Short mmCIF file of C-alpha atoms in Angstrom, two decimals:
data_model
loop_
_atom_site.label_atom_id
_atom_site.label_comp_id
_atom_site.label_asym_id
_atom_site.label_seq_id
_atom_site.Cartn_x
_atom_site.Cartn_y
_atom_site.Cartn_z
CA MET A 1 70.79 78.55 114.47
CA GLN A 2 69.77 78.34 118.28
CA ASP A 3 66.37 76.90 117.20
CA ALA A 4 67.56 74.01 115.27
CA ALA A 5 70.52 73.26 118.20
CA MET A 6 67.47 73.76 120.88
CA SER A 7 64.99 71.44 118.97
CA ASN A 8 67.86 69.17 118.50
CA ASN A 9 68.27 68.75 122.06
CA MET A 10 64.64 68.40 123.32
CA ALA A 11 64.30 65.99 120.76
CA LYS A 12 67.65 63.69 121.92
CA ILE A 13 66.09 64.19 125.80
CA ALA A 14 62.58 63.03 124.69
CA ASP A 15 64.47 59.58 122.87
CA ALA A 16 66.48 59.75 126.53
CA ARG A 17 63.07 59.62 128.19
CA LYS A 18 61.41 57.05 126.35
CA ALA A 19 64.99 54.97 126.97
CA VAL A 20 64.59 55.99 130.62
CA GLU A 21 60.66 54.41 130.34
CA GLN A 22 61.31 51.64 128.37
CA LEU A 23 64.04 49.98 130.70
CA LYS A 24 61.66 51.22 134.09
CA LEU A 25 59.29 48.59 132.24
CA GLU A 26 62.28 46.14 131.52
CA VAL A 27 63.08 46.02 134.58
CA ASN A 28 60.18 45.11 136.73
CA ILE A 29 58.76 42.70 134.96
CA ASP A 30 57.54 39.25 136.54
CA ARG A 31 61.00 36.80 136.51
CA MET A 32 61.04 32.56 136.51
CA MET A 33 64.19 31.35 137.84
CA VAL A 34 66.46 28.85 134.98
CA SER A 35 65.85 25.74 136.93
CA LYS A 36 61.92 26.10 137.03
CA ALA A 37 61.81 27.62 133.28
CA ALA A 38 64.51 24.83 132.12
CA GLU A 39 61.95 22.08 133.97
CA GLU A 40 58.96 23.59 131.71
CA LEU A 41 60.71 23.38 128.42
CA MET A 42 62.04 19.95 128.56
CA ALA A 43 58.54 18.71 130.22
CA PHE A 44 57.12 20.33 126.71
CA CYS A 45 59.26 18.56 124.86
CA GLU A 46 58.78 14.92 126.52
CA ALA A 47 55.05 15.60 126.45
CA HIS A 48 54.97 15.84 122.88
CA ALA A 49 58.13 13.93 121.84
CA LYS A 50 55.51 11.10 120.41
CA GLU A 51 53.84 13.21 118.27
CA ASP A 52 56.90 14.57 116.58
CA PRO A 53 57.69 12.24 113.17
CA LEU A 54 61.04 14.18 113.47
CA VAL A 55 62.21 13.22 116.87
CA THR A 56 59.90 9.91 116.95
CA GLN A 57 60.37 8.07 114.09
CA VAL A 58 57.10 6.89 112.33
CA PRO A 59 57.04 4.26 109.49
CA SER A 60 57.98 5.47 106.39
CA SER A 61 54.57 4.54 105.33
CA GLU A 62 52.67 7.23 107.60
CA ASN A 63 55.44 9.91 106.19
CA PRO A 64 54.29 11.49 102.49
CA PHE A 65 57.26 12.78 102.17
CA ARG A 66 59.02 9.13 102.58
CA GLU A 67 56.81 7.46 101.09
CA LYS A 68 57.75 5.70 97.38
CA LYS A 69 54.80 5.85 95.99
CA LEU A 70 54.17 7.45 92.58
CA PHE A 71 51.60 9.96 92.64
CA CYS A 72 48.98 9.94 90.16
CA VAL A 73 47.00 13.50 89.31
CA ILE A 74 43.82 13.00 88.40
CA LEU A 75 42.83 15.18 86.00
CA LYS B 1 47.41 55.14 103.68
CA ASP B 2 47.68 59.00 105.16
CA ASP B 3 48.51 57.14 108.70
CA VAL B 4 50.97 55.23 107.03
CA ILE B 5 52.80 57.79 105.41
CA ALA B 6 52.80 60.25 108.61
CA ALA B 7 54.07 57.48 110.69
CA ALA B 8 57.09 56.60 108.48
CA SER B 9 57.73 60.32 108.00
CA ALA B 10 57.37 61.00 112.06
CA ALA B 11 59.69 57.66 112.20
CA ARG B 12 62.55 59.13 109.87
CA ALA B 13 62.21 62.81 111.80
CA ARG B 14 63.06 61.69 114.99
CA ARG B 15 65.98 60.28 113.59
CA SER B 16 67.24 63.60 111.91
CA GLY B 17 66.69 65.04 115.19
CA ARG B 18 63.07 66.83 115.16
CA VAL B 19 60.77 66.52 117.63
CA GLY B 20 60.03 62.96 118.97
CA LEU B 21 56.75 61.04 118.76
CA ALA B 22 54.88 61.18 122.28
CA THR B 23 54.54 58.39 124.02
CA ALA B 24 51.68 57.62 126.44
CA SER B 25 53.86 56.43 129.42
CA ARG B 26 55.41 59.46 129.99
CA SER B 27 53.96 62.01 132.45
CA THR B 28 56.12 64.64 132.00
CA SER B 29 55.52 67.05 129.42
CA ASP B 30 58.38 68.57 127.27
CA PRO B 31 60.60 71.92 128.17
CA HIS B 32 58.73 74.48 126.51
CA PRO B 33 60.59 76.48 124.19
CA ALA B 34 60.18 79.80 126.77
CA GLU B 35 61.67 77.71 129.42
CA MET B 36 64.61 76.44 127.58
CA ALA B 37 65.55 79.93 126.54
CA THR B 38 65.56 80.34 131.00
CA HIS B 39 67.40 77.79 131.74
CA GLU B 40 70.28 77.48 129.03
CA LEU B 41 72.62 74.91 131.06
CA HIS B 42 69.13 72.67 131.97
CA PRO B 43 69.25 70.86 128.68
CA ASN B 44 72.32 69.29 128.52
CA ASP B 45 72.25 68.88 132.80
CA THR B 46 68.48 66.96 131.62
CA LEU B 47 69.95 64.90 128.39
CA THR B 48 73.33 63.54 130.78
CA THR B 49 71.20 62.60 134.06
CA LEU B 50 68.91 61.00 131.24
CA LYS B 51 71.67 58.96 130.06
CA MET B 52 72.82 57.78 133.18
CA GLU B 53 70.00 56.98 133.97
CA SER B 54 69.66 54.42 131.76
CA GLU B 55 73.25 53.11 132.18
CA ASN B 56 72.04 52.54 135.76
CA LEU B 57 69.04 51.11 134.66
CA LYS B 58 70.17 49.02 132.21
CA ALA B 59 73.27 47.48 134.95
CA LYS B 60 69.93 47.00 137.41
CA LEU B 61 68.13 44.76 134.23
CA GLU B 62 71.55 42.63 134.04
CA GLU B 63 71.46 42.12 137.50
CA GLU B 64 68.00 41.60 138.08
CA ARG B 65 68.24 38.31 135.22
CA ALA B 66 71.49 37.47 136.84
CA LYS B 67 69.31 36.77 140.37
CA LEU B 68 67.51 33.69 138.20
CA HIS B 69 70.54 32.68 136.67
CA ASP B 70 70.94 29.23 139.29
CA VAL B 71 71.54 26.55 135.97
CA GLU B 72 71.88 25.59 133.02
CA LEU B 73 69.70 24.25 130.19
CA HIS B 74 71.73 21.75 129.53
CA GLN B 75 72.75 20.64 132.89
CA VAL B 76 69.05 20.09 133.87
CA ALA B 77 68.62 18.06 130.48
CA GLU B 78 71.05 15.92 131.53
CA LYS B 79 68.67 13.42 133.25
CA ILE B 80 66.83 13.11 129.83
CA GLU B 81 67.73 10.16 127.17
CA ALA B 82 69.79 11.18 124.19
CA LEU B 83 68.25 11.41 121.24
CA GLY B 84 68.36 8.23 118.37
CA GLN B 85 70.07 8.05 115.17
CA PHE B 86 68.97 10.49 113.13
CA VAL B 87 68.65 9.94 109.78
CA MET B 88 67.25 12.97 106.99
CA LYS B 89 68.14 12.92 103.36
CA THR B 90 66.43 15.20 100.64
CA ARG B 91 62.97 13.97 99.62
CA ARG B 92 62.19 16.29 97.10
CA THR B 93 63.83 18.89 94.97
CA LEU B 94 61.66 22.16 93.72
CA LYS B 95 63.46 23.29 90.85
CA GLY B 96 61.92 26.25 88.95
CA HIS B 97 63.18 29.70 90.31
CA GLY B 98 65.47 31.64 88.13
CA ASN B 99 67.94 33.14 91.37
CA LYS B 100 68.32 33.17 94.78
CA VAL B 101 65.60 31.77 96.41
CA LEU B 102 64.99 33.94 99.39
CA CYS B 103 61.87 32.97 101.60
CA MET B 104 59.48 30.08 101.77
CA ASP B 105 56.33 29.45 104.03
CA TRP B 106 54.05 26.61 104.29
CA CYS B 107 50.14 25.94 103.77
CA LYS B 108 48.55 24.81 106.36
CA ASP B 109 47.36 22.14 104.04
CA LYS B 110 50.83 20.64 104.68
CA ARG B 111 51.52 19.96 101.05
CA ARG B 112 52.46 23.26 99.30
CA ILE B 113 54.22 25.54 99.23
CA VAL B 114 55.22 29.49 98.23
CA SER B 115 58.62 30.65 97.58
CA SER B 116 60.44 33.91 96.92
CA SER B 117 63.30 34.50 94.39
CA GLN B 118 65.90 37.40 93.81
CA ASP B 119 64.29 37.48 89.72
CA GLY B 120 60.95 38.54 91.31
CA LYS B 121 59.44 35.45 90.93
CA VAL B 122 56.77 33.94 93.74
CA ILE B 123 55.98 30.50 93.11
CA VAL B 124 53.57 27.97 94.35
CA TRP B 125 54.11 24.41 94.86
CA ASP B 126 52.88 21.33 95.56
CA ALA B 127 55.76 19.77 97.61
CA PHE B 128 54.51 15.72 97.16
CA THR B 129 54.86 16.13 93.66
CA THR B 130 56.64 18.88 92.67
CA ASN B 131 54.67 20.77 90.71
CA LYS B 132 54.07 24.47 90.50
CA GLU B 133 50.80 25.93 90.99
CA HIS B 134 51.29 29.23 90.20
CA ALA B 135 53.81 31.58 89.22
CA VAL B 136 53.42 35.93 89.73
CA THR B 137 55.76 38.00 88.94
CA MET B 138 56.52 41.16 91.01
CA PRO B 139 57.72 44.42 89.78
CA CYS B 140 60.63 44.14 91.45
CA THR B 141 63.27 41.84 92.05
CA TRP B 142 64.83 40.70 95.83
CA VAL B 143 61.40 39.43 97.17
CA MET B 144 62.73 39.15 100.50
CA ALA B 145 59.86 38.12 102.31
CA CYS B 146 56.45 35.59 101.47
CA ALA B 147 53.51 34.38 103.27
CA TYR B 148 50.87 31.48 103.05
CA ALA B 149 47.46 32.68 104.11
CA PRO B 150 45.72 30.66 106.87
CA SER B 151 43.21 29.76 104.60
CA GLY B 152 45.30 28.38 101.79
CA CYS B 153 43.36 31.05 99.10
CA ALA B 154 46.30 34.40 99.12
CA VAL B 155 50.08 34.92 98.99
CA ALA B 156 51.48 38.21 100.55
CA CYS B 157 54.80 38.85 99.37
CA GLY B 158 57.15 42.51 99.05
CA GLY B 159 60.50 42.70 99.04
CA LEU B 160 62.97 45.69 97.25
CA ASP B 161 59.80 47.71 96.15
CA ASN B 162 58.85 48.38 100.30
CA LYS B 163 55.30 47.16 100.08
CA CYS B 164 53.65 43.82 101.08
CA SER B 165 50.98 42.58 98.18
CA VAL B 166 48.61 40.38 99.05
CA TYR B 167 47.54 37.85 96.14
CA PRO B 168 44.54 35.62 95.81
CA LEU B 169 45.17 32.74 94.36
CA SER B 170 42.89 31.55 91.61
CA LEU B 171 41.88 27.71 90.87
CA ASP B 172 41.75 28.77 87.19
CA LYS B 173 45.33 28.49 86.21
CA ASN B 174 45.16 30.73 83.23
CA GLU B 175 43.67 33.19 85.43
CA ASN B 176 46.67 37.06 85.67
CA LEU B 177 47.55 37.07 89.48
CA ALA B 178 48.58 39.87 89.44
CA ALA B 179 45.35 41.50 87.95
CA LYS B 180 43.93 41.34 91.47
CA LYS B 181 47.02 41.90 92.96
CA LYS B 182 46.38 44.17 96.65
CA SER B 183 48.63 46.59 98.06
CA VAL B 184 48.64 46.39 101.66
CA ALA B 185 51.81 47.34 103.26
CA MET B 186 53.65 50.42 102.68
CA HIS B 187 57.18 51.23 104.22
CA THR B 188 59.71 53.51 103.53
CA ASN B 189 62.89 50.67 102.87
CA TYR B 190 62.64 47.07 101.83
CA LEU B 191 60.19 44.36 103.42
CA SER B 192 62.31 41.63 104.85
CA ALA B 193 59.37 39.86 106.37
CA CYS B 194 55.69 39.49 106.60
CA SER B 195 53.43 37.17 108.23
CA PHE B 196 49.68 36.53 107.95
CA THR B 197 48.23 36.98 111.94
CA ASN B 198 45.78 33.91 112.79
CA SER B 199 43.29 34.89 110.05
CA ASP B 200 43.78 36.44 106.36
CA MET B 201 42.48 39.61 107.80
CA GLN B 202 45.49 40.90 109.73
CA ILE B 203 49.68 41.00 108.17
CA LEU B 204 52.53 41.80 110.44
CA THR B 205 55.46 43.36 108.41
CA SER B 206 59.00 44.24 109.56
CA SER B 207 61.27 46.41 107.36
CA GLY B 208 64.39 47.93 106.63
CA ASP B 209 63.26 51.09 107.73
CA GLY B 210 63.61 49.63 111.29
CA THR B 211 59.79 49.70 112.04
CA CYS B 212 57.90 46.36 112.42
CA ALA B 213 53.71 47.16 111.11
CA LEU B 214 49.98 45.66 111.71
CA TRP B 215 47.81 46.31 108.47
CA ASP B 216 44.58 45.55 107.67
CA VAL B 217 44.48 43.35 104.68
CA GLU B 218 40.98 44.69 103.07
CA SER B 219 41.15 48.44 103.60
CA GLY B 220 45.32 48.38 104.04
CA GLN B 221 45.05 50.43 106.95
CA LEU B 222 47.99 50.83 109.45
CA LEU B 223 46.51 49.53 112.65
CA GLN B 224 50.09 49.25 114.79
CA SER B 225 53.41 50.32 114.09
CA PHE B 226 56.03 49.10 116.59
CA HIS B 227 59.25 50.98 117.20
CA GLY B 228 62.31 50.40 119.23
CA HIS B 229 64.72 48.58 116.89
CA GLY B 230 67.93 50.93 116.03
CA ALA B 231 68.86 49.69 112.61
CA ASP B 232 67.13 47.46 110.15
CA VAL B 233 64.72 44.71 111.08
CA LEU B 234 65.01 41.55 109.31
CA CYS B 235 62.64 38.97 110.81
CA LEU B 236 59.81 38.37 112.52
CA ASP B 237 57.46 35.27 114.03
CA LEU B 238 54.26 35.07 115.74
CA ALA B 239 54.09 33.75 119.35
CA PRO B 240 51.68 30.17 118.84
CA SER B 241 47.72 31.82 119.30
CA GLU B 242 47.29 30.16 122.53
CA THR B 243 49.69 32.46 124.46
CA GLY B 244 48.91 35.41 123.40
CA ASN B 245 49.23 38.77 121.39
CA THR B 246 52.78 39.22 120.74
CA PHE B 247 55.68 38.67 118.42
CA VAL B 248 59.05 39.11 118.71
CA SER B 249 61.54 40.93 115.32
CA GLY B 250 65.18 40.48 115.26
CA GLY B 251 67.50 43.14 113.51
CA CYS B 252 70.84 44.51 112.78
CA ASP B 253 71.36 46.46 115.74
CA LYS B 254 71.80 43.31 117.08
CA LYS B 255 68.45 43.21 119.16
CA ALA B 256 65.91 40.68 119.80
CA ASN B 257 62.78 42.47 121.00
CA VAL B 258 59.54 40.96 122.17
CA TRP B 259 56.39 43.37 121.51
CA ASP B 260 52.84 43.33 122.54
CA MET B 261 50.99 43.22 119.30
CA ARG B 262 47.53 45.47 120.68
CA SER B 263 49.89 48.24 121.98
CA GLY B 264 52.64 48.64 120.17
CA GLN B 265 54.68 48.54 123.32
CA CYS B 266 58.12 46.61 123.47
CA ILE B 267 57.82 44.23 126.31
CA GLN B 268 61.19 42.39 126.23
CA SER B 269 64.42 42.95 124.60
CA PHE B 270 67.61 40.87 124.59
CA GLU B 271 70.72 41.64 123.13
CA THR B 272 73.13 39.03 123.29
CA HIS B 273 74.08 38.25 119.76
CA GLU B 274 77.49 39.67 118.56
CA SER B 275 75.83 40.31 115.18
CA ASP B 276 72.53 40.92 112.69
CA ILE B 277 69.45 38.42 113.94
CA ASN B 278 68.27 36.78 110.37
CA SER B 279 65.70 34.84 111.80
CA VAL B 280 63.92 34.31 115.29
CA ARG B 281 60.90 31.47 115.85
CA TYR B 282 58.90 30.80 118.84
CA TYR B 283 59.13 27.78 120.63
CA PRO B 284 55.81 25.26 119.93
CA SER B 285 54.66 26.07 123.83
CA GLY B 286 55.29 30.55 123.35
CA ASP B 287 57.37 30.46 126.39
CA ALA B 288 60.77 30.19 124.39
CA PHE B 289 62.00 31.29 120.95
CA ALA B 290 65.06 31.01 118.92
CA SER B 291 67.14 33.12 116.74
CA GLY B 292 69.53 32.49 114.38
CA SER B 293 72.48 35.27 113.68
CA ASP B 294 75.75 36.39 111.35
CA ASP B 295 78.03 35.73 114.52
CA ALA B 296 77.29 31.88 113.65
CA THR B 297 75.36 31.20 116.48
CA CYS B 298 71.28 30.42 117.13
CA ARG B 299 70.64 31.12 120.77
CA LEU B 300 67.30 30.06 122.99
CA TYR B 301 65.80 32.65 125.14
CA ASP B 302 63.37 31.87 128.43
CA LEU B 303 60.62 34.33 128.14
CA ARG B 304 59.85 33.55 131.89
CA ALA B 305 63.35 33.35 132.85
CA ASP B 306 63.96 37.11 130.85
CA ARG B 307 67.19 36.05 129.37
CA GLU B 308 69.45 33.37 127.01
CA VAL B 309 69.61 29.93 128.32
CA ALA B 310 71.38 28.15 125.74
CA ILE B 311 73.56 28.95 123.36
CA TYR B 312 74.15 26.36 119.68
CA SER B 313 77.64 27.23 118.24
CA LYS B 314 80.62 24.87 117.58
CA GLU B 315 84.28 26.15 116.73
CA SER B 316 84.20 24.60 113.10
CA ILE B 317 80.60 26.97 112.40
CA ILE B 318 81.94 30.29 111.27
CA PHE B 319 79.20 31.01 108.52
CA GLY B 320 76.17 33.02 109.52
CA ALA B 321 72.96 30.93 110.15
CA SER B 322 70.64 32.65 107.89
CA SER B 323 67.15 30.41 109.19
CA VAL B 324 66.41 28.75 112.25
CA ASP B 325 62.78 26.93 113.28
CA PHE B 326 61.72 24.00 115.86
CA SER B 327 60.73 20.76 115.13
CA LEU B 328 56.92 19.41 116.54
CA SER B 329 57.85 18.73 120.27
CA GLY B 330 60.45 21.75 120.27
CA ARG B 331 63.33 18.85 121.07
CA LEU B 332 65.57 19.66 117.53
CA LEU B 333 66.15 22.82 115.94
CA PHE B 334 67.12 23.26 112.21
CA GLY B 335 69.27 26.40 111.21
CA GLY B 336 70.12 26.69 107.64
CA TYR B 337 73.93 28.50 107.47
CA ASN B 338 75.52 30.80 105.13
CA ASP B 339 78.68 27.66 104.74
CA TYR B 340 75.45 25.60 102.27
CA THR B 341 74.66 23.49 105.06
CA ILE B 342 72.04 22.37 107.54
CA ASN B 343 72.70 22.03 111.44
CA VAL B 344 70.16 20.05 113.63
CA TRP B 345 70.69 21.00 117.08
CA ASP B 346 69.22 19.19 120.12
CA VAL B 347 67.71 22.42 122.05
CA LEU B 348 67.92 20.65 125.27
CA LYS B 349 70.86 19.22 125.79
CA GLY B 350 72.76 21.74 123.23
CA ASN B 351 75.18 19.39 121.01
CA ARG B 352 74.76 19.35 117.31
CA VAL B 353 72.63 15.74 115.92
CA SER B 354 73.33 16.42 112.77
CA ILE B 355 74.80 18.33 110.13
CA LEU B 356 72.68 17.84 106.31
CA PHE B 357 74.68 18.84 103.32
CA GLY B 358 73.04 19.01 99.65
CA HIS B 359 72.63 22.96 99.02
CA GLU B 360 75.03 24.66 96.31
CA ASN B 361 74.84 27.51 98.23
CA ARG B 362 74.15 29.67 101.05
CA VAL B 363 70.56 28.07 103.02
CA SER B 364 68.51 31.35 103.16
CA THR B 365 65.21 30.35 104.22
CA LEU B 366 64.07 27.07 106.27
CA ARG B 367 60.71 26.29 107.68
CA VAL B 368 59.49 22.72 109.29
CA SER B 369 56.08 22.21 107.70
CA PRO B 370 52.62 22.07 110.00
CA ASP B 371 52.63 18.73 111.11
CA GLY B 372 55.98 18.39 111.52
CA THR B 373 57.02 15.70 109.08
CA ALA B 374 59.05 16.84 106.58
CA PHE B 375 61.11 20.82 106.43
CA CYS B 376 61.69 22.54 103.88
CA SER B 377 65.35 24.74 102.40
CA GLY B 378 65.83 27.31 100.12
CA SER B 379 68.80 28.06 98.76
CA TRP B 380 71.15 30.69 96.86
CA ASP B 381 71.34 27.78 94.72
CA HIS B 382 67.97 28.40 93.10
CA THR B 383 66.40 25.35 94.45
CA LEU B 384 64.44 24.39 97.71
CA ARG B 385 64.33 20.54 99.03
CA ILE B 386 61.64 18.92 101.33
CA TRP B 387 63.88 16.86 103.93
CA ALA B 388 62.34 14.02 106.06
#
């Protein structure tokens, strides 16, 4: 019985140590100000807006799903 | 396969209280049983001190994150133009599944789609013509995960069978696909999501057993396992290839974790959702990711600011978001919800741009096509819809 209790404790300690090491890693990473990160997200959107067919509407003829013509399957 | 079973049972052993897995980062060794006997109070003290250290570090983490919180994303976005009028309609309806559609994925050719269902069927469709090209019946029900291989020559799927299997697609329509099936991944609980990496050679999986894993398709060997979630992992997404070897996962522990694929290490962890995270998807630049949760919100997390930077929610939205994806430029976020609707959000400004009706039951899966011209949604109403 004592063995089971001891190894149970050892496992909990091992887990707790792992949690502490993980948190230390997470605390110590390099971070960027939200203002800067936000500017970069926006810049990406702006740079790619023209290529995004759902943001910049393209003529229906260029969107294969909007085209009205029927498709023939060549057998 | 032996490695797999060993890893899986080691994970289970950990949770049941037997000796834990060693991690490379620890410099001290575990107390030796002989030492334990002579310091009876020692183990409990150590546990208490470790727990306190844990709490202190968590507080420190929040402090560090708060230092950089100088502004909100939607404030920075006030200066850009609002989006134009948004019109999207159902352009195709794919009918053929006999039960709830649970998952779908696009082929890189931008027209083929693979979908999987509760009835055990996996179907490959041509979304332009709505024709079914292939169909496979899995030996289990609830096929919760499916993915198209980058080459377009195979599909992977799995669910309640706890496995991920790969089926090469044959040009011969009469060939029995099930005959060539290859079992790749083996978990100790249901498969919730799967994705090929950059090639047909490796698959990343997430499971109800609380882990994610990377597998070699050819040999079925476990290449890396990812431990850290405290409950079922429900979703995963690989970072766009330009940004390196990481992926994000979301789980029933309300956490979204970012992982290094090579080391198995969890790099960043975010816990702001109030319920299960059903879906995670990287922003196209790889610098952020979105999540959808049972708490009825979608959120955006910036990886370099290391924090949540936007919440997409409305008082009128009370049902969980099951699936999210970005438009090509990252400006729009599409969310499929359990109230049968699809909400379209302006990612930068934070407001809802549109609400799409059509499905007659929960939307369970949603993906934008590879060229961004459309998106596909799958539902418990047995159908898939293509919107453009």
